[in-house]
mmCIF file of C-alpha atoms in Angstrom:
data_model
loop_
_atom_site.group_PDB
_atom_site.id
_atom_site.type_symbol
_atom_site.label_atom_id
_atom_site.label_comp_id
_atom_site.label_asym_id
_atom_site.label_seq_id
_atom_site.Cartn_x
_atom_site.Cartn_y
_atom_site.Cartn_z
ATOM 1 C CA UNK A 654 102.825 117.336 150.898
ATOM 2 C CA UNK A 655 106.268 115.732 150.826
ATOM 3 C CA UNK A 656 108.025 115.181 154.171
ATOM 4 C CA UNK A 657 111.829 114.964 154.193
ATOM 5 C CA UNK A 658 113.771 113.859 157.233
ATOM 6 C CA UNK A 659 117.033 115.438 156.032
ATOM 7 C CA UNK A 660 120.256 114.123 157.562
ATOM 8 C CA UNK A 661 119.507 113.014 161.124
ATOM 9 C CA UNK A 662 122.983 111.563 161.679
ATOM 10 C CA UNK A 663 124.577 114.912 160.874
ATOM 11 C CA UNK A 664 122.118 116.739 163.096
ATOM 12 C CA UNK A 665 122.829 114.447 166.055
ATOM 13 C CA UNK A 666 126.579 114.737 165.535
ATOM 14 C CA UNK A 667 126.365 118.540 165.408
ATOM 15 C CA UNK A 668 124.233 118.493 168.566
ATOM 16 C CA UNK A 669 126.863 116.349 170.323
ATOM 17 C CA UNK A 670 129.602 118.776 169.312
ATOM 18 C CA UNK A 671 127.612 121.730 170.603
ATOM 19 C CA UNK A 672 127.036 119.948 173.914
ATOM 20 C CA UNK A 673 130.773 119.330 174.312
ATOM 21 C CA UNK A 674 131.420 123.028 173.831
ATOM 22 C CA UNK A 675 128.777 123.945 176.381
ATOM 23 C CA UNK A 676 130.120 121.481 178.922
ATOM 24 C CA UNK A 677 133.499 123.190 178.708
ATOM 25 C CA UNK A 678 131.829 126.290 180.179
ATOM 26 C CA UNK A 679 129.551 124.736 182.807
ATOM 27 C CA UNK A 680 128.935 121.274 184.277
ATOM 28 C CA UNK A 681 125.208 122.014 184.357
ATOM 29 C CA UNK A 682 124.033 121.602 180.780
ATOM 30 C CA UNK A 683 120.604 120.459 179.698
ATOM 31 C CA UNK A 684 119.769 119.719 176.070
ATOM 32 C CA UNK A 685 116.104 120.664 175.735
ATOM 33 C CA UNK A 686 116.130 119.421 172.143
ATOM 34 C CA UNK A 687 118.590 118.692 169.382
ATOM 35 C CA UNK A 688 119.131 122.415 168.805
ATOM 36 C CA UNK A 689 118.316 124.035 172.146
ATOM 37 C CA UNK A 690 120.174 123.922 175.463
ATOM 38 C CA UNK A 691 120.294 125.564 178.877
ATOM 39 C CA UNK A 692 123.385 126.330 180.960
ATOM 40 C CA UNK A 693 123.539 127.257 184.623
ATOM 41 C CA UNK A 694 126.563 129.557 184.842
ATOM 42 C CA UNK A 695 126.312 130.098 188.614
ATOM 43 C CA UNK A 696 129.759 130.214 190.156
ATOM 44 C CA UNK A 697 131.680 130.451 186.861
ATOM 45 C CA UNK A 698 132.415 134.199 186.853
ATOM 46 C CA UNK A 699 136.054 133.755 187.861
ATOM 47 C CA UNK A 700 136.602 131.380 184.951
ATOM 48 C CA UNK A 701 134.556 133.016 182.240
ATOM 49 C CA UNK A 702 133.813 136.549 183.419
ATOM 50 C CA UNK A 703 130.425 138.230 183.804
ATOM 51 C CA UNK A 704 127.414 136.776 181.961
ATOM 52 C CA UNK A 705 127.689 138.889 178.807
ATOM 53 C CA UNK A 706 131.403 138.161 178.392
ATOM 54 C CA UNK A 707 130.793 134.456 178.998
ATOM 55 C CA UNK A 708 128.013 134.435 176.404
ATOM 56 C CA UNK A 709 130.316 135.962 173.798
ATOM 57 C CA UNK A 710 132.909 133.309 174.627
ATOM 58 C CA UNK A 711 130.326 130.532 174.221
ATOM 59 C CA UNK A 712 129.127 132.064 170.959
ATOM 60 C CA UNK A 713 132.665 132.208 169.569
ATOM 61 C CA UNK A 714 133.521 128.667 170.714
ATOM 62 C CA UNK A 715 130.452 127.170 169.040
ATOM 63 C CA UNK A 716 131.264 128.962 165.783
ATOM 64 C CA UNK A 717 134.885 127.852 165.969
ATOM 65 C CA UNK A 718 134.276 124.215 166.896
ATOM 66 C CA UNK A 719 131.111 123.497 164.916
ATOM 67 C CA UNK A 720 130.912 126.200 162.203
ATOM 68 C CA UNK A 721 127.344 126.837 163.382
ATOM 69 C CA UNK A 722 125.641 130.093 164.237
ATOM 70 C CA UNK A 723 123.581 130.384 167.405
ATOM 71 C CA UNK A 724 121.645 132.903 169.452
ATOM 72 C CA UNK A 725 122.079 133.235 173.208
ATOM 73 C CA UNK A 726 119.727 134.649 175.813
ATOM 74 C CA UNK A 727 120.804 135.539 179.337
ATOM 75 C CA UNK A 728 118.343 135.740 182.197
ATOM 76 C CA UNK A 729 117.531 134.813 185.770
ATOM 77 C CA UNK A 730 115.157 132.040 184.676
ATOM 78 C CA UNK A 731 115.017 129.515 181.907
ATOM 79 C CA UNK A 732 111.895 131.204 180.566
ATOM 80 C CA UNK A 733 113.675 134.544 180.203
ATOM 81 C CA UNK A 734 116.761 132.904 178.722
ATOM 82 C CA UNK A 735 114.655 131.142 176.103
ATOM 83 C CA UNK A 736 112.599 134.163 175.077
ATOM 84 C CA UNK A 737 115.607 136.470 175.001
ATOM 85 C CA UNK A 738 117.448 133.925 172.854
ATOM 86 C CA UNK A 739 114.505 133.872 170.456
ATOM 87 C CA UNK A 740 114.593 137.668 170.310
ATOM 88 C CA UNK A 741 118.315 137.568 169.541
ATOM 89 C CA UNK A 742 117.971 135.274 166.516
ATOM 90 C CA UNK A 743 119.529 134.480 164.152
ATOM 91 C CA UNK A 744 122.923 134.841 165.808
ATOM 92 C CA UNK A 745 122.844 137.555 168.427
ATOM 93 C CA UNK A 746 123.162 137.787 172.205
ATOM 94 C CA UNK A 747 120.609 139.440 174.500
ATOM 95 C CA UNK A 748 120.820 139.904 178.263
ATOM 96 C CA UNK A 749 117.835 140.719 180.460
ATOM 97 C CA UNK A 750 119.056 142.227 183.707
ATOM 98 C CA UNK A 751 117.715 140.997 187.071
ATOM 99 C CA UNK A 752 114.606 142.932 187.967
ATOM 100 C CA UNK A 753 113.866 143.863 184.342
ATOM 101 C CA UNK A 754 112.054 140.649 183.438
ATOM 102 C CA UNK A 755 108.480 141.982 183.513
ATOM 103 C CA UNK A 756 109.454 145.125 181.591
ATOM 104 C CA UNK A 757 111.209 143.024 178.949
ATOM 105 C CA UNK A 758 108.220 140.756 178.486
ATOM 106 C CA UNK A 759 105.475 143.405 178.695
ATOM 107 C CA UNK A 760 105.429 144.613 175.055
ATOM 108 C CA UNK A 761 105.898 141.181 173.493
ATOM 109 C CA UNK A 762 103.056 139.291 171.797
ATOM 110 C CA UNK A 763 101.595 136.745 174.191
ATOM 111 C CA UNK A 764 102.456 133.942 171.737
ATOM 112 C CA UNK A 765 106.139 134.494 172.616
ATOM 113 C CA UNK A 766 105.489 132.660 175.899
ATOM 114 C CA UNK A 767 106.388 128.971 175.458
ATOM 115 C CA UNK A 768 103.252 126.873 175.499
ATOM 116 C CA UNK A 769 100.929 129.506 174.045
ATOM 117 C CA UNK A 770 99.780 128.020 170.764
ATOM 118 C CA UNK A 771 97.290 129.278 168.222
ATOM 119 C CA UNK A 772 94.258 128.017 170.154
ATOM 120 C CA UNK A 773 95.314 129.595 173.452
ATOM 121 C CA UNK A 774 96.311 132.794 171.663
ATOM 122 C CA UNK A 775 92.819 133.073 170.170
ATOM 123 C CA UNK A 776 91.204 132.375 173.542
ATOM 124 C CA UNK A 777 93.316 135.066 175.163
ATOM 125 C CA UNK A 778 92.527 137.464 172.348
ATOM 126 C CA UNK A 779 88.855 136.936 173.112
ATOM 127 C CA UNK A 780 89.667 138.111 176.642
ATOM 128 C CA UNK A 781 91.392 141.209 175.307
ATOM 129 C CA UNK A 782 94.911 139.801 175.781
ATOM 130 C CA UNK A 783 97.351 140.332 172.909
ATOM 131 C CA UNK A 784 100.546 141.320 174.740
ATOM 132 C CA UNK A 785 102.213 139.900 177.825
ATOM 133 C CA UNK A 786 101.408 143.039 179.820
ATOM 134 C CA UNK A 787 97.711 142.316 179.232
ATOM 135 C CA UNK A 788 98.142 139.075 181.171
ATOM 136 C CA UNK A 789 99.385 140.935 184.229
ATOM 137 C CA UNK A 790 96.421 143.325 184.038
ATOM 138 C CA UNK A 791 93.973 140.445 183.812
ATOM 139 C CA UNK A 792 95.465 138.866 186.933
ATOM 140 C CA UNK A 793 95.956 135.274 188.094
ATOM 141 C CA UNK A 794 92.434 134.744 189.459
ATOM 142 C CA UNK A 795 90.724 135.658 186.201
ATOM 143 C CA UNK A 796 93.233 133.612 184.233
ATOM 144 C CA UNK A 797 92.593 130.631 186.500
ATOM 145 C CA UNK A 798 88.843 130.925 185.960
ATOM 146 C CA UNK A 799 89.319 130.994 182.195
ATOM 147 C CA UNK A 800 92.186 128.501 181.746
ATOM 148 C CA UNK A 801 92.458 126.494 184.943
ATOM 149 C CA UNK A 802 95.931 125.760 186.321
ATOM 150 C CA UNK A 803 97.468 126.817 183.028
ATOM 151 C CA UNK A 804 96.106 130.307 183.686
ATOM 152 C CA UNK A 805 97.962 130.491 186.989
ATOM 153 C CA UNK A 806 101.137 129.383 185.246
ATOM 154 C CA UNK A 807 100.652 132.058 182.594
ATOM 155 C CA UNK A 808 100.350 134.736 185.263
ATOM 156 C CA UNK A 809 103.729 133.682 186.611
ATOM 157 C CA UNK A 810 105.308 133.465 183.178
ATOM 158 C CA UNK A 811 104.163 137.019 182.417
ATOM 159 C CA UNK A 812 106.483 138.125 185.239
ATOM 160 C CA UNK A 813 109.377 136.016 183.974
ATOM 161 C CA UNK A 814 108.959 133.142 186.409
ATOM 162 C CA UNK A 815 109.544 129.517 185.473
ATOM 163 C CA UNK A 816 105.956 128.676 186.321
ATOM 164 C CA UNK A 817 104.460 125.418 185.150
ATOM 165 C CA UNK A 818 105.580 122.667 182.797
ATOM 166 C CA UNK A 819 109.053 121.326 182.360
ATOM 167 C CA UNK A 820 110.600 124.729 183.179
ATOM 168 C CA UNK A 821 110.101 123.938 186.864
ATOM 169 C CA UNK A 822 113.112 121.601 186.989
ATOM 170 C CA UNK A 823 116.584 122.963 187.687
ATOM 171 C CA UNK A 824 119.076 123.070 184.815
ATOM 172 C CA UNK A 825 121.126 119.899 184.761
ATOM 173 C CA UNK A 826 119.883 118.901 188.207
ATOM 174 C CA UNK A 827 116.742 116.882 187.533
ATOM 175 C CA UNK A 828 116.363 113.583 189.293
ATOM 176 C CA UNK A 829 116.597 110.402 187.311
ATOM 177 C CA UNK A 830 113.591 110.307 185.040
ATOM 178 C CA UNK A 831 110.455 108.981 186.727
ATOM 179 C CA UNK A 832 108.592 108.980 183.442
ATOM 180 C CA UNK A 833 109.074 109.630 179.776
ATOM 181 C CA UNK A 834 106.322 111.126 177.679
ATOM 182 C CA UNK A 835 105.602 112.672 174.320
ATOM 183 C CA UNK A 836 102.705 114.966 173.487
ATOM 184 C CA UNK A 837 101.306 116.371 170.267
ATOM 185 C CA UNK A 838 99.047 119.404 169.906
ATOM 186 C CA UNK A 839 97.040 119.448 166.701
ATOM 187 C CA UNK A 840 97.130 122.585 164.569
ATOM 188 C CA UNK A 841 93.382 122.142 164.143
ATOM 189 C CA UNK A 842 91.280 120.119 166.579
ATOM 190 C CA UNK A 843 90.252 116.808 165.033
ATOM 191 C CA UNK A 844 87.673 114.080 165.677
ATOM 192 C CA UNK A 845 88.992 111.789 162.932
ATOM 193 C CA UNK A 846 89.648 108.428 164.649
ATOM 194 C CA UNK A 847 92.200 107.406 162.006
ATOM 195 C CA UNK A 848 94.252 110.570 162.611
ATOM 196 C CA UNK A 849 93.952 110.260 166.388
ATOM 197 C CA UNK A 850 95.037 106.614 166.481
ATOM 198 C CA UNK A 851 97.872 107.228 163.998
ATOM 199 C CA UNK A 852 99.113 110.057 166.227
ATOM 200 C CA UNK A 853 98.981 107.819 169.320
ATOM 201 C CA UNK A 854 100.863 105.139 167.391
ATOM 202 C CA UNK A 855 103.611 107.594 166.516
ATOM 203 C CA UNK A 856 103.797 108.894 170.091
ATOM 204 C CA UNK A 857 103.990 105.328 171.408
ATOM 205 C CA UNK A 858 106.972 104.481 169.252
ATOM 206 C CA UNK A 859 108.692 107.774 170.138
ATOM 207 C CA UNK A 860 108.330 106.996 173.834
ATOM 208 C CA UNK A 861 109.492 103.425 173.268
ATOM 209 C CA UNK A 862 112.549 104.672 171.441
ATOM 210 C CA UNK A 863 113.470 106.971 174.306
ATOM 211 C CA UNK A 864 113.029 104.191 176.852
ATOM 212 C CA UNK A 865 115.425 101.995 174.920
ATOM 213 C CA UNK A 866 117.951 104.786 174.625
ATOM 214 C CA UNK A 867 117.851 105.185 178.404
ATOM 215 C CA UNK A 868 118.068 101.443 179.044
ATOM 216 C CA UNK A 869 114.872 101.296 181.086
ATOM 217 C CA UNK A 870 111.471 99.605 180.816
ATOM 218 C CA UNK A 871 108.202 100.701 182.408
ATOM 219 C CA UNK A 872 105.010 99.076 183.652
ATOM 220 C CA UNK A 873 102.545 101.983 183.742
ATOM 221 C CA UNK A 874 101.210 103.266 180.423
ATOM 222 C CA UNK A 875 99.251 106.512 180.565
ATOM 223 C CA UNK A 876 97.093 108.333 178.026
ATOM 224 C CA UNK A 877 96.557 112.057 178.096
ATOM 225 C CA UNK A 878 93.684 113.541 176.089
ATOM 226 C CA UNK A 879 92.616 117.172 175.897
ATOM 227 C CA UNK A 880 89.478 118.085 173.967
ATOM 228 C CA UNK A 881 88.551 121.304 172.188
ATOM 229 C CA UNK A 882 86.937 122.646 175.359
ATOM 230 C CA UNK A 883 90.334 122.370 177.133
ATOM 231 C CA UNK A 884 89.059 119.526 179.327
ATOM 232 C CA UNK A 885 91.905 117.119 180.074
ATOM 233 C CA UNK A 886 91.684 113.501 181.143
ATOM 234 C CA UNK A 887 94.461 111.043 182.001
ATOM 235 C CA UNK A 888 93.960 107.288 182.153
ATOM 236 C CA UNK A 889 96.565 104.669 182.992
ATOM 237 C CA UNK A 890 97.039 100.911 182.720
ATOM 238 C CA UNK A 891 99.671 98.825 184.505
ATOM 239 C CA UNK A 892 101.224 95.978 182.551
ATOM 240 C CA UNK A 893 102.039 92.596 184.069
ATOM 241 C CA UNK A 894 105.679 93.105 183.037
ATOM 242 C CA UNK A 895 107.706 96.217 182.254
ATOM 243 C CA UNK A 896 108.409 96.924 178.591
ATOM 244 C CA UNK A 897 110.256 99.303 176.337
ATOM 245 C CA UNK A 898 108.947 97.813 173.086
ATOM 246 C CA UNK A 899 106.636 99.813 170.854
ATOM 247 C CA UNK A 900 103.836 97.240 170.285
ATOM 248 C CA UNK A 901 102.892 96.655 173.968
ATOM 249 C CA UNK A 902 102.894 100.411 174.606
ATOM 250 C CA UNK A 903 100.763 100.998 171.528
ATOM 251 C CA UNK A 904 98.332 98.201 172.416
ATOM 252 C CA UNK A 905 97.756 99.609 175.901
ATOM 253 C CA UNK A 906 97.400 103.190 174.672
ATOM 254 C CA UNK A 907 94.986 102.219 171.922
ATOM 255 C CA UNK A 908 92.807 100.333 174.422
ATOM 256 C CA UNK A 909 92.805 103.313 176.787
ATOM 257 C CA UNK A 910 91.907 105.663 173.965
ATOM 258 C CA UNK A 911 89.041 103.555 172.667
ATOM 259 C CA UNK A 912 87.645 103.170 176.166
ATOM 260 C CA UNK A 913 87.745 106.872 176.994
ATOM 261 C CA UNK A 914 87.250 108.825 173.767
ATOM 262 C CA UNK A 915 83.689 109.538 172.731
ATOM 263 C CA UNK A 916 83.285 109.341 168.951
ATOM 264 C CA UNK A 917 82.815 112.759 167.414
ATOM 265 C CA UNK A 918 84.584 114.646 170.213
ATOM 266 C CA UNK A 919 87.201 116.991 168.765
ATOM 267 C CA UNK A 920 90.638 116.501 170.297
ATOM 268 C CA UNK A 921 93.256 119.218 170.754
ATOM 269 C CA UNK A 922 96.132 117.277 172.344
ATOM 270 C CA UNK A 923 97.226 113.691 172.850
ATOM 271 C CA UNK A 924 99.995 112.401 175.085
ATOM 272 C CA UNK A 925 101.615 109.068 175.862
ATOM 273 C CA UNK A 926 103.585 108.432 179.046
ATOM 274 C CA UNK A 927 105.438 105.413 180.438
ATOM 275 C CA UNK A 928 106.505 105.250 184.107
ATOM 276 C CA UNK A 929 107.206 102.678 186.802
ATOM 277 C CA UNK A 930 110.738 102.109 185.538
ATOM 278 C CA UNK A 931 113.054 99.151 185.987
ATOM 279 C CA UNK A 932 116.598 99.124 184.656
ATOM 280 C CA UNK A 933 115.810 96.265 182.310
ATOM 281 C CA UNK A 934 112.884 94.052 181.499
ATOM 282 C CA UNK A 935 112.849 90.761 183.469
ATOM 283 C CA UNK A 936 113.081 87.428 181.723
ATOM 284 C CA UNK A 937 109.796 86.316 180.232
ATOM 285 C CA UNK A 938 108.349 82.886 180.692
ATOM 286 C CA UNK A 939 109.434 80.301 178.158
ATOM 287 C CA UNK A 940 106.097 80.172 176.343
ATOM 288 C CA UNK A 941 106.092 83.880 175.407
ATOM 289 C CA UNK A 942 109.816 84.598 175.148
ATOM 290 C CA UNK A 943 110.010 83.856 171.419
ATOM 291 C CA UNK A 944 107.528 86.529 170.226
ATOM 292 C CA UNK A 945 109.026 89.080 172.624
ATOM 293 C CA UNK A 946 112.512 88.376 171.320
ATOM 294 C CA UNK A 947 111.285 88.647 167.745
ATOM 295 C CA UNK A 948 109.816 92.034 168.509
ATOM 296 C CA UNK A 949 113.026 93.055 170.254
ATOM 297 C CA UNK A 950 115.117 92.060 167.241
ATOM 298 C CA UNK A 951 112.750 93.875 164.876
ATOM 299 C CA UNK A 952 112.793 96.979 167.085
ATOM 300 C CA UNK A 953 116.587 97.020 167.254
ATOM 301 C CA UNK A 954 116.746 96.851 163.458
ATOM 302 C CA UNK A 955 114.134 99.627 163.165
ATOM 303 C CA UNK A 956 116.094 101.852 165.567
ATOM 304 C CA UNK A 957 119.201 101.470 163.415
ATOM 305 C CA UNK A 958 117.257 102.510 160.337
ATOM 306 C CA UNK A 959 115.826 105.524 162.191
ATOM 307 C CA UNK A 960 119.313 106.551 163.296
ATOM 308 C CA UNK A 961 120.424 106.540 159.707
ATOM 309 C CA UNK A 962 117.425 107.793 157.778
ATOM 310 C CA UNK A 963 115.187 109.552 160.306
ATOM 311 C CA UNK A 964 112.343 108.659 162.663
ATOM 312 C CA UNK A 965 109.711 108.444 159.950
ATOM 313 C CA UNK A 966 111.430 105.803 157.824
ATOM 314 C CA UNK A 967 109.917 102.793 159.654
ATOM 315 C CA UNK A 968 107.434 102.250 162.448
ATOM 316 C CA UNK A 969 104.167 100.767 163.622
ATOM 317 C CA UNK A 970 101.498 100.305 161.013
ATOM 318 C CA UNK A 971 99.137 102.204 163.278
ATOM 319 C CA UNK A 972 101.428 105.243 163.176
ATOM 320 C CA UNK A 973 101.295 105.685 159.403
ATOM 321 C CA UNK A 974 100.124 109.138 158.437
ATOM 322 C CA UNK A 975 101.315 110.878 161.601
ATOM 323 C CA UNK A 976 103.979 113.342 160.433
ATOM 324 C CA UNK A 977 105.357 115.413 163.269
ATOM 325 C CA UNK A 978 108.267 115.680 165.660
ATOM 326 C CA UNK A 979 107.966 116.463 169.321
ATOM 327 C CA UNK A 980 110.269 117.168 172.221
ATOM 328 C CA UNK A 981 110.748 114.557 174.872
ATOM 329 C CA UNK A 982 109.473 115.227 178.399
ATOM 330 C CA UNK A 983 111.459 113.400 181.062
ATOM 331 C CA UNK A 984 111.090 113.239 184.816
ATOM 332 C CA UNK A 985 107.803 115.110 184.667
ATOM 333 C CA UNK A 986 104.516 113.190 185.050
ATOM 334 C CA UNK A 987 101.809 114.126 182.622
ATOM 335 C CA UNK A 988 99.817 116.839 184.459
ATOM 336 C CA UNK A 989 96.353 115.936 185.635
ATOM 337 C CA UNK A 990 94.987 119.414 185.604
ATOM 338 C CA UNK A 991 94.186 121.832 182.809
ATOM 339 C CA UNK A 992 97.656 122.852 181.725
ATOM 340 C CA UNK A 993 98.915 123.917 178.324
ATOM 341 C CA UNK A 994 101.883 121.892 176.960
ATOM 342 C CA UNK A 995 105.081 123.212 175.488
ATOM 343 C CA UNK A 996 104.915 123.679 171.742
#
């Protein structure tokens, strides 16, 4: 396979333009990814009219200012807004009225719920669940027995509630990030140590990049590992000094992985988290300042190359072979129970 990164500078510039348009309609804007955003339009009716009229105005403004098409979903929760936007693609608008959430979701395939990947879909199919309405019939207690805490969250999502995961935070009103993490769910569970370590290397540098963008450094490095039986473990290590450089994060994560993964165990998901933030890394002692500064210079140069040519152009040797992109998870600690990540 050939992997092309496209034109990341153009994508980021288009994303910035879209955000400016959105911020002209509401002060509460959250970019969930480079091409997905949430707006809280509470209290804007006098300025922009009722929700449907406001959505048409947003749609027209984005087309006018960016020459891009978009789809818009309107709902009482972020979950409903996201799913209705997906249903309105490629460039439509769909409103789900208050009180109609469960009826809207009921006939949809269960995979339409964010976080339900191929593995969970198959497991639910084994339970007789193919549509969202089947989840409500199964009930939260049965879902909890089968899927743990993720089952409880699914029961809420089937009713249109923002239950579980990063949906819990309010649009544009999250506290300053307490942690930054990246996760990757494998299409097929794997026990290949080379693939697993390459994936952790890529996740480590993605987290490091985000830390540097935010101007923070963290002390606590945490590994998340979920096996094919949906058993999840989290293990953490606290560094002597905070860091936002890729190599120290990768070193700590690799040590945690090797100490806690049993060879031959198939892995479904891996995650890397950094927390315990400080606004900037403190000065290092004289004897180890030189190598740290060399890594900092190298990382700065690498970030510039990634800005220009894409994230995969340069990185840790241990990350070679890991070709994927993931959303960033901020302000949410990696869950310690059996929960299914966003995909």
